[in-house]
mmCIF file of C-alpha atoms in Angstrom:
data_model
loop_
_atom_site.group_PDB
_atom_site.id
_atom_site.type_symbol
_atom_site.label_atom_id
_atom_site.label_comp_id
_atom_site.label_asym_id
_atom_site.label_seq_id
_atom_site.Cartn_x
_atom_site.Cartn_y
_atom_site.Cartn_z
ATOM 1 C CA MET A 1 13.403 -40.506 -11.360
ATOM 2 C CA SER A 2 13.149 -37.760 -13.989
ATOM 3 C CA LYS A 3 15.786 -35.046 -13.768
ATOM 4 C CA PRO A 4 15.771 -31.480 -15.118
ATOM 5 C CA ASP A 5 16.885 -31.050 -18.725
ATOM 6 C CA ASP A 6 20.370 -29.571 -19.037
ATOM 7 C CA THR A 7 19.437 -27.951 -22.363
ATOM 8 C CA GLY A 8 17.061 -25.443 -20.742
ATOM 9 C CA MET A 9 17.771 -21.824 -19.810
ATOM 10 C CA LYS A 10 19.899 -21.512 -16.696
ATOM 11 C CA MET A 11 19.844 -18.766 -14.100
ATOM 12 C CA ASP A 12 23.198 -17.787 -12.705
ATOM 13 C CA ALA A 13 23.751 -16.819 -9.095
ATOM 14 C CA ALA A 14 23.955 -13.109 -9.913
ATOM 15 C CA LEU A 15 20.507 -13.015 -11.504
ATOM 16 C CA ALA A 16 19.027 -15.212 -8.785
ATOM 17 C CA GLY A 17 20.414 -12.857 -6.156
ATOM 18 C CA ARG A 18 19.121 -9.786 -7.959
ATOM 19 C CA MET A 19 15.669 -11.385 -8.224
ATOM 20 C CA ILE A 20 15.595 -12.030 -4.469
ATOM 21 C CA ASP A 21 16.749 -8.475 -3.769
ATOM 22 C CA ILE A 22 13.888 -7.138 -5.886
ATOM 23 C CA ARG A 23 11.391 -9.376 -4.145
ATOM 24 C CA ARG A 24 12.555 -8.257 -0.708
ATOM 25 C CA HIS A 25 12.499 -4.585 -1.651
ATOM 26 C CA LEU A 26 8.924 -4.919 -2.881
ATOM 27 C CA HIS A 27 8.025 -6.847 0.258
ATOM 28 C CA ARG A 28 9.335 -4.024 2.443
ATOM 29 C CA HIS A 29 7.438 -1.424 0.424
ATOM 30 C CA PRO A 30 4.045 -2.909 -0.472
ATOM 31 C CA GLU A 31 1.318 -0.838 -2.126
ATOM 32 C CA LEU A 32 -2.393 -1.469 -2.374
ATOM 33 C CA SER A 33 -4.325 -1.987 -5.602
ATOM 34 C CA ASN A 34 -4.407 1.112 -7.813
ATOM 35 C CA GLU A 35 -1.785 2.790 -5.605
ATOM 36 C CA GLU A 36 1.351 1.042 -6.941
ATOM 37 C CA ARG A 37 3.155 4.240 -7.955
ATOM 38 C CA GLU A 38 6.438 3.479 -6.139
ATOM 39 C CA THR A 39 6.334 -0.172 -7.222
ATOM 40 C CA GLN A 40 5.953 0.885 -10.848
ATOM 41 C CA ALA A 41 8.859 3.328 -10.611
ATOM 42 C CA TYR A 42 11.106 0.791 -8.878
ATOM 43 C CA LEU A 43 10.443 -1.971 -11.409
ATOM 44 C CA ARG A 44 10.851 0.404 -14.329
ATOM 45 C CA GLU A 45 14.250 1.505 -13.003
ATOM 46 C CA ALA A 46 15.287 -2.124 -12.500
ATOM 47 C CA LEU A 47 14.323 -3.029 -16.072
ATOM 48 C CA VAL A 48 16.013 0.019 -17.582
ATOM 49 C CA ASP A 49 19.167 -0.672 -15.578
ATOM 50 C CA ALA A 50 19.091 -4.218 -16.984
ATOM 51 C CA GLY A 51 19.194 -2.821 -20.528
ATOM 52 C CA PHE A 52 15.550 -2.639 -21.599
ATOM 53 C CA GLU A 53 15.141 0.608 -23.503
ATOM 54 C CA THR A 54 11.384 0.595 -24.008
ATOM 55 C CA VAL A 55 9.469 0.036 -20.784
ATOM 56 C CA ARG A 56 6.056 1.629 -21.065
ATOM 57 C CA PRO A 57 3.437 2.373 -18.402
ATOM 58 C CA VAL A 58 0.162 0.477 -18.820
ATOM 59 C CA ALA A 59 -3.120 -0.021 -16.958
ATOM 60 C CA GLY A 60 -2.469 2.824 -14.565
ATOM 61 C CA PHE A 61 0.471 1.765 -12.407
ATOM 62 C CA GLY A 62 1.579 -1.224 -14.497
ATOM 63 C CA LEU A 63 4.402 -1.748 -16.965
ATOM 64 C CA ALA A 64 4.920 -3.604 -20.231
ATOM 65 C CA VAL A 65 8.107 -4.578 -22.015
ATOM 66 C CA ASP A 66 8.435 -6.516 -25.274
ATOM 67 C CA ILE A 67 11.300 -8.935 -25.893
ATOM 68 C CA VAL A 68 11.687 -9.707 -29.598
ATOM 69 C CA GLY A 69 13.436 -12.906 -30.606
ATOM 70 C CA SER A 70 16.146 -12.811 -33.272
ATOM 71 C CA ALA A 71 15.946 -16.368 -34.611
ATOM 72 C CA GLY A 72 13.857 -15.251 -37.567
ATOM 73 C CA PRO A 73 10.803 -13.220 -38.552
ATOM 74 C CA SER A 74 7.554 -14.049 -36.748
ATOM 75 C CA ASN A 75 4.380 -12.211 -35.787
ATOM 76 C CA ARG A 76 3.597 -14.574 -32.915
ATOM 77 C CA LYS A 77 3.321 -13.038 -29.458
ATOM 78 C CA VAL A 78 2.892 -14.470 -25.984
ATOM 79 C CA VAL A 79 2.270 -12.587 -22.738
ATOM 80 C CA ILE A 80 3.761 -13.337 -19.344
ATOM 81 C CA ARG A 81 1.732 -11.643 -16.628
ATOM 82 C CA ALA A 82 3.062 -10.789 -13.160
ATOM 83 C CA ASP A 83 0.790 -8.966 -10.721
ATOM 84 C CA ILE A 84 2.340 -6.422 -8.342
ATOM 85 C CA ASP A 85 -0.202 -5.187 -5.745
ATOM 86 C CA ALA A 86 -0.432 -5.942 -2.024
ATOM 87 C CA LEU A 87 -3.175 -6.378 0.577
ATOM 88 C CA PRO A 88 -4.560 -4.363 3.526
ATOM 89 C CA ILE A 89 -3.083 -6.743 6.121
ATOM 90 C CA THR A 90 -0.785 -6.026 9.071
ATOM 91 C CA GLU A 91 2.246 -8.275 8.638
ATOM 92 C CA ALA A 92 3.243 -10.721 11.376
ATOM 93 C CA SER A 93 5.579 -13.001 9.402
ATOM 94 C CA GLY A 94 8.704 -12.159 11.386
ATOM 95 C CA VAL A 95 10.957 -11.998 8.315
ATOM 96 C CA PRO A 96 13.784 -9.430 8.508
ATOM 97 C CA PHE A 97 12.465 -7.668 5.389
ATOM 98 C CA ALA A 98 8.885 -7.308 6.660
ATOM 99 C CA SER A 99 6.595 -4.552 5.453
ATOM 100 C CA GLU A 100 7.547 -1.043 6.508
ATOM 101 C CA ARG A 101 4.119 0.281 5.524
ATOM 102 C CA ALA A 102 1.616 -0.034 8.365
ATOM 103 C CA GLY A 103 -1.393 -2.177 7.558
ATOM 104 C CA VAL A 104 -0.171 -3.225 4.097
ATOM 105 C CA MET A 105 1.506 -6.542 3.256
ATOM 106 C CA HIS A 106 2.463 -8.706 0.310
ATOM 107 C CA ALA A 107 0.462 -11.616 1.739
ATOM 108 C CA CYS A 108 -0.427 -13.108 -1.640
ATOM 109 C CA GLY A 109 3.064 -13.358 -3.098
ATOM 110 C CA HIS A 110 2.751 -10.690 -5.778
ATOM 111 C CA ASP A 111 6.194 -9.419 -4.798
ATOM 112 C CA ALA A 112 7.498 -12.862 -5.769
ATOM 113 C CA HIS A 113 5.500 -12.800 -9.007
ATOM 114 C CA ALA A 114 6.985 -9.426 -9.972
ATOM 115 C CA ALA A 115 10.511 -10.603 -9.157
ATOM 116 C CA MET A 116 10.055 -13.787 -11.201
ATOM 117 C CA GLY A 117 8.683 -11.725 -14.081
ATOM 118 C CA TYR A 118 11.793 -9.547 -13.946
ATOM 119 C CA ALA A 119 14.091 -12.578 -13.951
ATOM 120 C CA ALA A 120 12.159 -14.241 -16.791
ATOM 121 C CA ALA A 121 12.552 -11.061 -18.850
ATOM 122 C CA LEU A 122 16.318 -11.110 -18.375
ATOM 123 C CA LEU A 123 16.554 -14.810 -19.208
ATOM 124 C CA LEU A 124 14.593 -14.328 -22.415
ATOM 125 C CA ASP A 125 16.601 -11.249 -23.327
ATOM 126 C CA ALA A 126 19.804 -13.256 -22.955
ATOM 127 C CA HIS A 127 18.411 -15.998 -25.217
ATOM 128 C CA ARG A 128 16.804 -13.909 -27.966
ATOM 129 C CA GLU A 129 18.639 -15.903 -30.611
ATOM 130 C CA SER A 130 16.808 -19.069 -29.529
ATOM 131 C CA PHE A 131 13.282 -17.948 -30.479
ATOM 132 C CA SER A 132 11.275 -16.008 -33.019
ATOM 133 C CA GLY A 133 8.365 -13.751 -32.192
ATOM 134 C CA THR A 134 7.735 -11.573 -29.154
ATOM 135 C CA VAL A 135 7.331 -12.122 -25.431
ATOM 136 C CA ARG A 136 5.414 -9.325 -23.736
ATOM 137 C CA LEU A 137 5.968 -9.009 -19.977
ATOM 138 C CA ILE A 138 3.065 -7.282 -18.244
ATOM 139 C CA PHE A 139 3.600 -6.179 -14.661
ATOM 140 C CA GLN A 140 -0.043 -5.748 -13.764
ATOM 141 C CA PRO A 141 -1.467 -3.602 -10.969
ATOM 142 C CA ALA A 142 -4.734 -4.081 -9.094
ATOM 143 C CA GLU A 143 -5.333 -7.818 -9.132
ATOM 144 C CA GLU A 144 -6.766 -7.738 -5.622
ATOM 145 C CA ALA A 145 -9.358 -4.961 -5.787
ATOM 146 C CA GLU A 146 -11.552 -3.009 -8.153
ATOM 147 C CA PRO A 147 -11.078 -1.372 -10.516
ATOM 148 C CA LEU A 148 -9.248 -4.508 -11.619
ATOM 149 C CA GLY A 149 -6.012 -4.204 -13.548
ATOM 150 C CA GLY A 150 -6.741 -7.262 -15.674
ATOM 151 C CA ARG A 151 -9.885 -5.657 -17.050
ATOM 152 C CA ARG A 152 -7.930 -2.504 -17.849
ATOM 153 C CA VAL A 153 -5.182 -4.473 -19.608
ATOM 154 C CA ILE A 154 -7.812 -5.836 -21.977
ATOM 155 C CA ALA A 155 -9.481 -2.432 -22.419
ATOM 156 C CA GLU A 156 -6.144 -0.880 -23.407
ATOM 157 C CA GLY A 157 -5.687 -3.484 -26.153
ATOM 158 C CA LEU A 158 -2.543 -5.059 -24.720
ATOM 159 C CA LEU A 159 -3.732 -8.515 -25.748
ATOM 160 C CA ASP A 160 -5.281 -7.573 -29.104
ATOM 161 C CA ASP A 161 -2.211 -8.757 -31.029
ATOM 162 C CA VAL A 162 -1.316 -11.608 -28.653
ATOM 163 C CA ASP A 163 -1.664 -15.328 -29.389
ATOM 164 C CA ALA A 164 -1.427 -16.707 -25.845
ATOM 165 C CA ALA A 165 -0.859 -15.747 -22.204
ATOM 166 C CA ILE A 166 0.918 -17.308 -19.223
ATOM 167 C CA GLY A 167 0.279 -16.550 -15.551
ATOM 168 C CA ILE A 168 1.877 -17.843 -12.353
ATOM 169 C CA HIS A 169 0.903 -17.896 -8.690
ATOM 170 C CA VAL A 170 2.855 -19.043 -5.655
ATOM 171 C CA ASP A 171 1.179 -21.919 -3.813
ATOM 172 C CA PRO A 172 1.669 -22.492 -0.062
ATOM 173 C CA TYR A 173 -0.007 -25.906 -0.267
ATOM 174 C CA THR A 174 2.488 -27.413 -2.742
ATOM 175 C CA PRO A 175 6.069 -28.344 -1.762
ATOM 176 C CA ALA A 176 8.640 -25.715 -2.688
ATOM 177 C CA GLY A 177 9.939 -25.930 -6.234
ATOM 178 C CA ARG A 178 7.184 -28.111 -7.641
ATOM 179 C CA VAL A 179 4.871 -27.001 -10.430
ATOM 180 C CA ALA A 180 1.108 -27.612 -10.326
ATOM 181 C CA VAL A 181 -1.190 -27.216 -13.323
ATOM 182 C CA GLY A 182 -4.356 -28.601 -14.873
ATOM 183 C CA ALA A 183 -6.662 -28.043 -17.839
ATOM 184 C CA GLY A 184 -10.108 -26.438 -17.765
ATOM 185 C CA PRO A 185 -11.500 -24.080 -15.083
ATOM 186 C CA TYR A 186 -8.653 -23.323 -12.694
ATOM 187 C CA THR A 187 -9.978 -20.531 -10.519
ATOM 188 C CA LEU A 188 -13.539 -19.467 -9.778
ATOM 189 C CA ALA A 189 -15.375 -16.370 -10.935
ATOM 190 C CA CYS A 190 -15.719 -13.750 -8.220
ATOM 191 C CA ASP A 191 -18.741 -11.509 -7.637
ATOM 192 C CA ASN A 192 -19.412 -9.392 -4.556
ATOM 193 C CA PHE A 193 -22.727 -8.419 -3.041
ATOM 194 C CA ASP A 194 -24.091 -5.888 -0.582
ATOM 195 C CA VAL A 195 -27.466 -6.264 1.140
ATOM 196 C CA VAL A 196 -29.456 -3.698 3.118
ATOM 197 C CA VAL A 197 -32.197 -5.112 5.352
ATOM 198 C CA THR A 198 -34.729 -2.568 6.559
ATOM 199 C CA GLY A 199 -37.111 -3.260 9.447
ATOM 200 C CA ASN A 200 -38.819 -1.024 12.020
ATOM 201 C CA SER A 201 -37.205 0.157 15.206
ATOM 202 C CA ALA A 202 -38.798 -0.468 18.598
ATOM 203 C CA HIS A 203 -37.913 -0.704 22.281
ATOM 204 C CA ALA A 204 -35.924 -3.870 22.939
ATOM 205 C CA ALA A 205 -38.388 -4.768 25.697
ATOM 206 C CA LYS A 206 -41.265 -4.742 23.164
ATOM 207 C CA PRO A 207 -39.876 -6.241 19.943
ATOM 208 C CA SER A 208 -43.422 -6.982 18.783
ATOM 209 C CA ASP A 209 -43.830 -3.269 18.090
ATOM 210 C CA GLY A 210 -41.190 -3.369 15.364
ATOM 211 C CA VAL A 211 -39.482 -5.540 12.773
ATOM 212 C CA ASP A 212 -36.089 -6.723 13.992
ATOM 213 C CA ALA A 213 -33.649 -6.249 11.127
ATOM 214 C CA ILE A 214 -30.967 -8.242 12.961
ATOM 215 C CA ALA A 215 -33.223 -11.287 13.300
ATOM 216 C CA VAL A 216 -34.159 -11.049 9.621
ATOM 217 C CA ALA A 217 -30.491 -10.732 8.600
ATOM 218 C CA CYS A 218 -29.520 -13.763 10.711
ATOM 219 C CA SER A 219 -32.138 -15.841 8.904
ATOM 220 C CA MET A 220 -30.717 -14.655 5.602
ATOM 221 C CA VAL A 221 -27.157 -15.650 6.530
ATOM 222 C CA THR A 222 -28.350 -19.167 7.354
ATOM 223 C CA GLU A 223 -30.665 -19.675 4.423
ATOM 224 C CA VAL A 224 -28.342 -18.548 1.637
ATOM 225 C CA GLN A 225 -26.045 -21.472 2.492
ATOM 226 C CA LYS A 226 -28.759 -23.824 1.287
ATOM 227 C CA ILE A 227 -28.344 -22.477 -2.245
ATOM 228 C CA VAL A 228 -25.000 -24.288 -2.313
ATOM 229 C CA ALA A 229 -25.878 -27.242 -0.085
ATOM 230 C CA ARG A 230 -29.242 -28.173 -1.581
ATOM 231 C CA GLU A 231 -29.590 -26.652 -5.038
ATOM 232 C CA ILE A 232 -26.228 -27.130 -6.787
ATOM 233 C CA ASP A 233 -24.580 -30.338 -7.980
ATOM 234 C CA PRO A 234 -21.709 -31.147 -5.574
ATOM 235 C CA TYR A 235 -19.363 -31.472 -8.572
ATOM 236 C CA ASP A 236 -20.281 -27.965 -9.768
ATOM 237 C CA PRO A 237 -18.156 -25.513 -7.745
ATOM 238 C CA LEU A 238 -20.044 -22.736 -5.976
ATOM 239 C CA VAL A 239 -19.270 -20.805 -2.803
ATOM 240 C CA VAL A 240 -21.558 -18.195 -1.233
ATOM 241 C CA SER A 241 -19.980 -16.535 1.785
ATOM 242 C CA VAL A 242 -21.386 -13.742 3.929
ATOM 243 C CA THR A 243 -18.281 -11.923 5.124
ATOM 244 C CA GLY A 244 -19.673 -8.930 6.989
ATOM 245 C CA ILE A 245 -22.682 -7.889 9.066
ATOM 246 C CA GLU A 246 -23.301 -4.475 10.598
ATOM 247 C CA GLY A 247 -26.349 -3.236 12.481
ATOM 248 C CA GLY A 248 -27.661 -1.938 15.743
ATOM 249 C CA GLY A 249 -26.019 0.366 18.224
ATOM 250 C CA ALA A 250 -27.840 0.386 21.545
ATOM 251 C CA TYR A 251 -28.646 -2.251 24.149
ATOM 252 C CA ASN A 252 -32.300 -1.272 24.373
ATOM 253 C CA VAL A 253 -33.226 -0.546 20.733
ATOM 254 C CA ILE A 254 -34.379 -3.010 18.074
ATOM 255 C CA ALA A 255 -32.240 -2.363 14.994
ATOM 256 C CA SER A 256 -34.096 -0.923 12.038
ATOM 257 C CA GLU A 257 -31.314 -1.571 9.509
ATOM 258 C CA VAL A 258 -28.630 -4.185 8.962
ATOM 259 C CA ARG A 259 -26.043 -4.332 6.205
ATOM 260 C CA LEU A 260 -24.579 -7.599 4.913
ATOM 261 C CA ARG A 261 -21.767 -8.117 2.466
ATOM 262 C CA GLY A 262 -20.290 -11.184 0.876
ATOM 263 C CA THR A 263 -18.935 -12.962 -2.165
ATOM 264 C CA ILE A 264 -20.079 -15.511 -4.733
ATOM 265 C CA ARG A 265 -17.495 -17.814 -6.317
ATOM 266 C CA SER A 266 -18.521 -20.002 -9.257
ATOM 267 C CA GLY A 267 -17.008 -22.169 -11.952
ATOM 268 C CA LEU A 268 -19.638 -22.253 -14.706
ATOM 269 C CA GLU A 269 -21.420 -19.213 -16.089
ATOM 270 C CA GLU A 270 -24.744 -21.042 -15.816
ATOM 271 C CA THR A 271 -24.125 -21.643 -12.119
ATOM 272 C CA ARG A 272 -23.048 -18.050 -11.662
ATOM 273 C CA GLN A 273 -26.330 -16.797 -13.102
ATOM 274 C CA LYS A 274 -28.359 -19.227 -11.004
ATOM 275 C CA ALA A 275 -26.568 -18.127 -7.830
ATOM 276 C CA TRP A 276 -27.368 -14.480 -8.573
ATOM 277 C CA GLN A 277 -31.028 -15.293 -9.227
ATOM 278 C CA ARG A 278 -31.480 -17.514 -6.189
ATOM 279 C CA LEU A 279 -29.678 -15.108 -3.846
ATOM 280 C CA ARG A 280 -32.106 -12.355 -4.805
ATOM 281 C CA GLN A 281 -35.116 -14.669 -4.513
ATOM 282 C CA VAL A 282 -34.139 -16.138 -1.142
ATOM 283 C CA LEU A 283 -33.381 -12.758 0.400
ATOM 284 C CA ALA A 284 -36.587 -11.231 -0.933
ATOM 285 C CA GLY A 285 -38.618 -14.171 0.372
ATOM 286 C CA ILE A 286 -37.128 -13.972 3.861
ATOM 287 C CA ALA A 287 -37.683 -10.227 4.010
ATOM 288 C CA ALA A 288 -41.312 -10.627 2.954
ATOM 289 C CA ALA A 289 -41.900 -13.413 5.479
ATOM 290 C CA HIS A 290 -40.762 -11.115 8.307
ATOM 291 C CA GLY A 291 -42.417 -7.938 7.104
ATOM 292 C CA ALA A 292 -39.085 -6.335 6.252
ATOM 293 C CA GLU A 293 -37.627 -4.846 3.091
ATOM 294 C CA VAL A 294 -34.372 -5.758 1.362
ATOM 295 C CA ALA A 295 -32.148 -4.199 -1.291
ATOM 296 C CA VAL A 296 -29.580 -6.406 -3.000
ATOM 297 C CA ASP A 297 -26.645 -5.129 -5.065
ATOM 298 C CA ILE A 298 -24.529 -7.782 -6.839
ATOM 299 C CA ARG A 299 -21.436 -6.628 -8.721
ATOM 300 C CA ARG A 300 -19.888 -8.780 -11.414
ATOM 301 C CA GLY A 301 -16.163 -9.313 -10.949
ATOM 302 C CA GLU A 302 -13.646 -11.425 -12.802
ATOM 303 C CA PRO A 303 -14.707 -14.625 -14.584
ATOM 304 C CA ALA A 304 -13.146 -18.031 -13.977
ATOM 305 C CA VAL A 305 -9.644 -18.689 -15.293
ATOM 306 C CA VAL A 306 -9.862 -21.455 -17.896
ATOM 307 C CA ASN A 307 -6.633 -23.246 -18.807
ATOM 308 C CA ASP A 308 -6.208 -24.195 -22.445
ATOM 309 C CA PRO A 309 -5.146 -27.866 -22.783
ATOM 310 C CA ASP A 310 -2.406 -27.100 -25.315
ATOM 311 C CA MET A 311 -0.998 -24.384 -23.068
ATOM 312 C CA VAL A 312 -1.095 -26.794 -20.129
ATOM 313 C CA ASP A 313 1.052 -29.183 -22.164
ATOM 314 C CA ILE A 314 3.564 -26.397 -22.722
ATOM 315 C CA ILE A 315 3.812 -25.776 -18.969
ATOM 316 C CA LYS A 316 4.210 -29.502 -18.338
ATOM 317 C CA ARG A 317 7.109 -29.652 -20.798
ATOM 318 C CA ALA A 318 8.692 -26.449 -19.501
ATOM 319 C CA GLY A 319 8.306 -27.676 -15.936
ATOM 320 C CA ALA A 320 9.893 -30.999 -16.805
ATOM 321 C CA THR A 321 12.825 -29.146 -18.354
ATOM 322 C CA VAL A 322 13.369 -27.041 -15.233
ATOM 323 C CA VAL A 323 12.407 -29.262 -12.278
ATOM 324 C CA GLY A 324 11.992 -32.739 -13.781
ATOM 325 C CA SER A 325 8.703 -34.380 -14.748
ATOM 326 C CA ASP A 326 8.298 -35.997 -11.310
ATOM 327 C CA ASN A 327 7.956 -32.514 -9.855
ATOM 328 C CA VAL A 328 5.229 -31.425 -12.262
ATOM 329 C CA LEU A 329 1.859 -32.187 -10.683
ATOM 330 C CA MET A 330 -1.456 -32.440 -12.455
ATOM 331 C CA ALA A 331 -3.493 -30.713 -9.778
ATOM 332 C CA PRO A 332 -7.049 -29.389 -9.521
ATOM 333 C CA GLY A 333 -7.751 -25.675 -9.486
ATOM 334 C CA TRP A 334 -8.612 -23.667 -6.417
ATOM 335 C CA THR A 335 -11.620 -21.649 -5.311
ATOM 336 C CA ALA A 336 -9.753 -18.343 -5.207
ATOM 337 C CA ALA A 337 -10.339 -15.846 -8.005
ATOM 338 C CA ASP A 338 -7.770 -14.079 -10.179
ATOM 339 C CA ASP A 339 -8.257 -11.416 -12.806
ATOM 340 C CA PHE A 340 -5.909 -13.327 -15.094
ATOM 341 C CA ALA A 341 -9.315 -14.699 -16.102
ATOM 342 C CA PHE A 342 -9.731 -11.673 -18.378
ATOM 343 C CA TYR A 343 -6.619 -12.839 -20.242
ATOM 344 C CA SER A 344 -7.962 -16.391 -20.549
ATOM 345 C CA GLU A 345 -11.193 -14.998 -22.019
ATOM 346 C CA LYS A 346 -9.187 -13.151 -24.653
ATOM 347 C CA CYS A 347 -6.719 -15.803 -25.831
ATOM 348 C CA PRO A 348 -5.523 -19.367 -25.101
ATOM 349 C CA SER A 349 -3.944 -19.148 -21.665
ATOM 350 C CA VAL A 350 -2.483 -21.108 -18.800
ATOM 351 C CA TYR A 351 -2.280 -20.247 -15.098
ATOM 352 C CA PHE A 352 0.023 -22.500 -13.127
ATOM 353 C CA ARG A 353 1.123 -22.678 -9.527
ATOM 354 C CA LEU A 354 4.613 -22.746 -8.067
ATOM 355 C CA GLY A 355 5.010 -24.526 -4.753
ATOM 356 C CA ILE A 356 6.607 -22.411 -2.017
ATOM 357 C CA ARG A 357 5.722 -24.576 1.009
ATOM 358 C CA ASN A 358 8.535 -25.419 3.430
ATOM 359 C CA ALA A 359 7.627 -26.147 7.054
ATOM 360 C CA ASP A 360 11.271 -25.853 8.114
ATOM 361 C CA ILE A 361 11.124 -22.083 7.560
ATOM 362 C CA ASP A 362 7.434 -21.650 8.504
ATOM 363 C CA ALA A 363 6.433 -21.216 4.854
ATOM 364 C CA PHE A 364 3.103 -22.985 5.213
ATOM 365 C CA TYR A 365 0.606 -20.270 6.088
ATOM 366 C CA PRO A 366 -2.177 -19.737 3.540
ATOM 367 C CA LEU A 367 -2.457 -16.831 1.150
ATOM 368 C CA HIS A 368 -3.788 -13.611 2.727
ATOM 369 C CA HIS A 369 -2.515 -14.648 6.159
ATOM 370 C CA PRO A 370 -0.467 -12.130 8.223
ATOM 371 C CA GLN A 371 2.214 -14.788 8.767
ATOM 372 C CA PHE A 372 2.460 -15.792 5.096
ATOM 373 C CA ARG A 373 6.001 -16.652 4.003
ATOM 374 C CA VAL A 374 7.680 -17.740 0.773
ATOM 375 C CA ASP A 375 10.487 -20.270 0.340
ATOM 376 C CA GLU A 376 12.605 -18.118 -1.954
ATOM 377 C CA THR A 377 14.619 -21.103 -3.232
ATOM 378 C CA ALA A 378 11.621 -21.891 -5.456
ATOM 379 C CA LEU A 379 11.619 -18.544 -7.247
ATOM 380 C CA PRO A 380 14.454 -19.211 -9.743
ATOM 381 C CA LYS A 381 12.565 -22.321 -10.840
ATOM 382 C CA GLY A 382 9.381 -20.354 -11.337
ATOM 383 C CA ALA A 383 11.154 -17.732 -13.429
ATOM 384 C CA MET A 384 12.825 -20.391 -15.575
ATOM 385 C CA VAL A 385 9.498 -22.177 -16.161
ATOM 386 C CA LEU A 386 7.956 -18.884 -17.289
ATOM 387 C CA ALA A 387 10.806 -18.245 -19.715
ATOM 388 C CA GLU A 388 10.920 -21.811 -21.039
ATOM 389 C CA ALA A 389 7.147 -21.881 -21.534
ATOM 390 C CA ALA A 390 7.162 -18.613 -23.475
ATOM 391 C CA ARG A 391 9.990 -19.821 -25.694
ATOM 392 C CA ALA A 392 8.279 -23.178 -26.227
ATOM 393 C CA PHE A 393 5.057 -21.477 -27.312
ATOM 394 C CA LEU A 394 6.884 -19.332 -29.851
ATOM 395 C CA GLU A 395 8.630 -22.427 -31.223
ATOM 396 C CA LYS A 396 5.293 -24.234 -31.588
ATOM 397 C CA PRO A 397 4.003 -24.383 -35.168
ATOM 398 C CA ARG A 398 0.680 -22.655 -35.839
#
């Protein structure tokens, strides 16, 4: 059985404890996308207290800090990205450091990502003499909701002088402490849509006098599923989900308007475009068949994350150094979206997953669940993999 490499960076108990303290503080005080003012201030203070003199605000409520190696001159730069925002979820995890902000929770593990980013920064700072070039830590706001922080990071030019990027996400489906990664598309693109169906109101006892917008909308919900089931290759990932329906208001009135909302997740750009086209066509056809009208608004979100094969190899080697090669899994991507995709569009990138599943402490609930928990014993490993991967990239010849 392969064991971790003793030559890698090591995290002492003091840093591991500080990382957990930071994670728990952030968990108690979560903030929604584009509202991370207190999170930004707290992380900035933590970094300054750790000795980083230049910690600059970026992308609204984000932060960036550069760690320059001293092993020799080099213009190479690699980014480590850690997202920091929370979700509009009422926490029910039962942990003693649960959210103190009503209706807001770190249910996607971004508190853990931020804490691992902090620890990786300190590890790299302590080992500056072992690498040349620069590691840029970006603590990114607004991964969960528009306006997306990843898009703003690119717009502000934070990756213009960068050669590669590394992202991490906790994974409740993978055993705690294991690393999962794979080459190629690793998340799906995410687009959202809103639909307004307009019919004609009538007395509920005489529906023939009107056009029932609810009946039309129900047909739409059913039929759009056939875009995926009957028009797309099963090996070509596509998800079309209607996630909301609103209409009507009285027992005896046929609804004249219904609103639908939903999401499209796709792997290939060609499939993404086809899904947009077919959604519009199917909805328009159903509306016409029922004598109704429909307005469709589709908003383009983040693209798919695409993992560069060479960067995947770096994560595999870094993972083997930290947790042993037997604990590095070549695993398929998932259908969630992540705005780290904007980074992967800009430069060779890798997005890997850190297992945090442990049934003994009820750390098995999925992301975005009110009972979501993290096995914190995995976090030092995640931070060390981030640091080792960044150092390995900077050591790699051009």
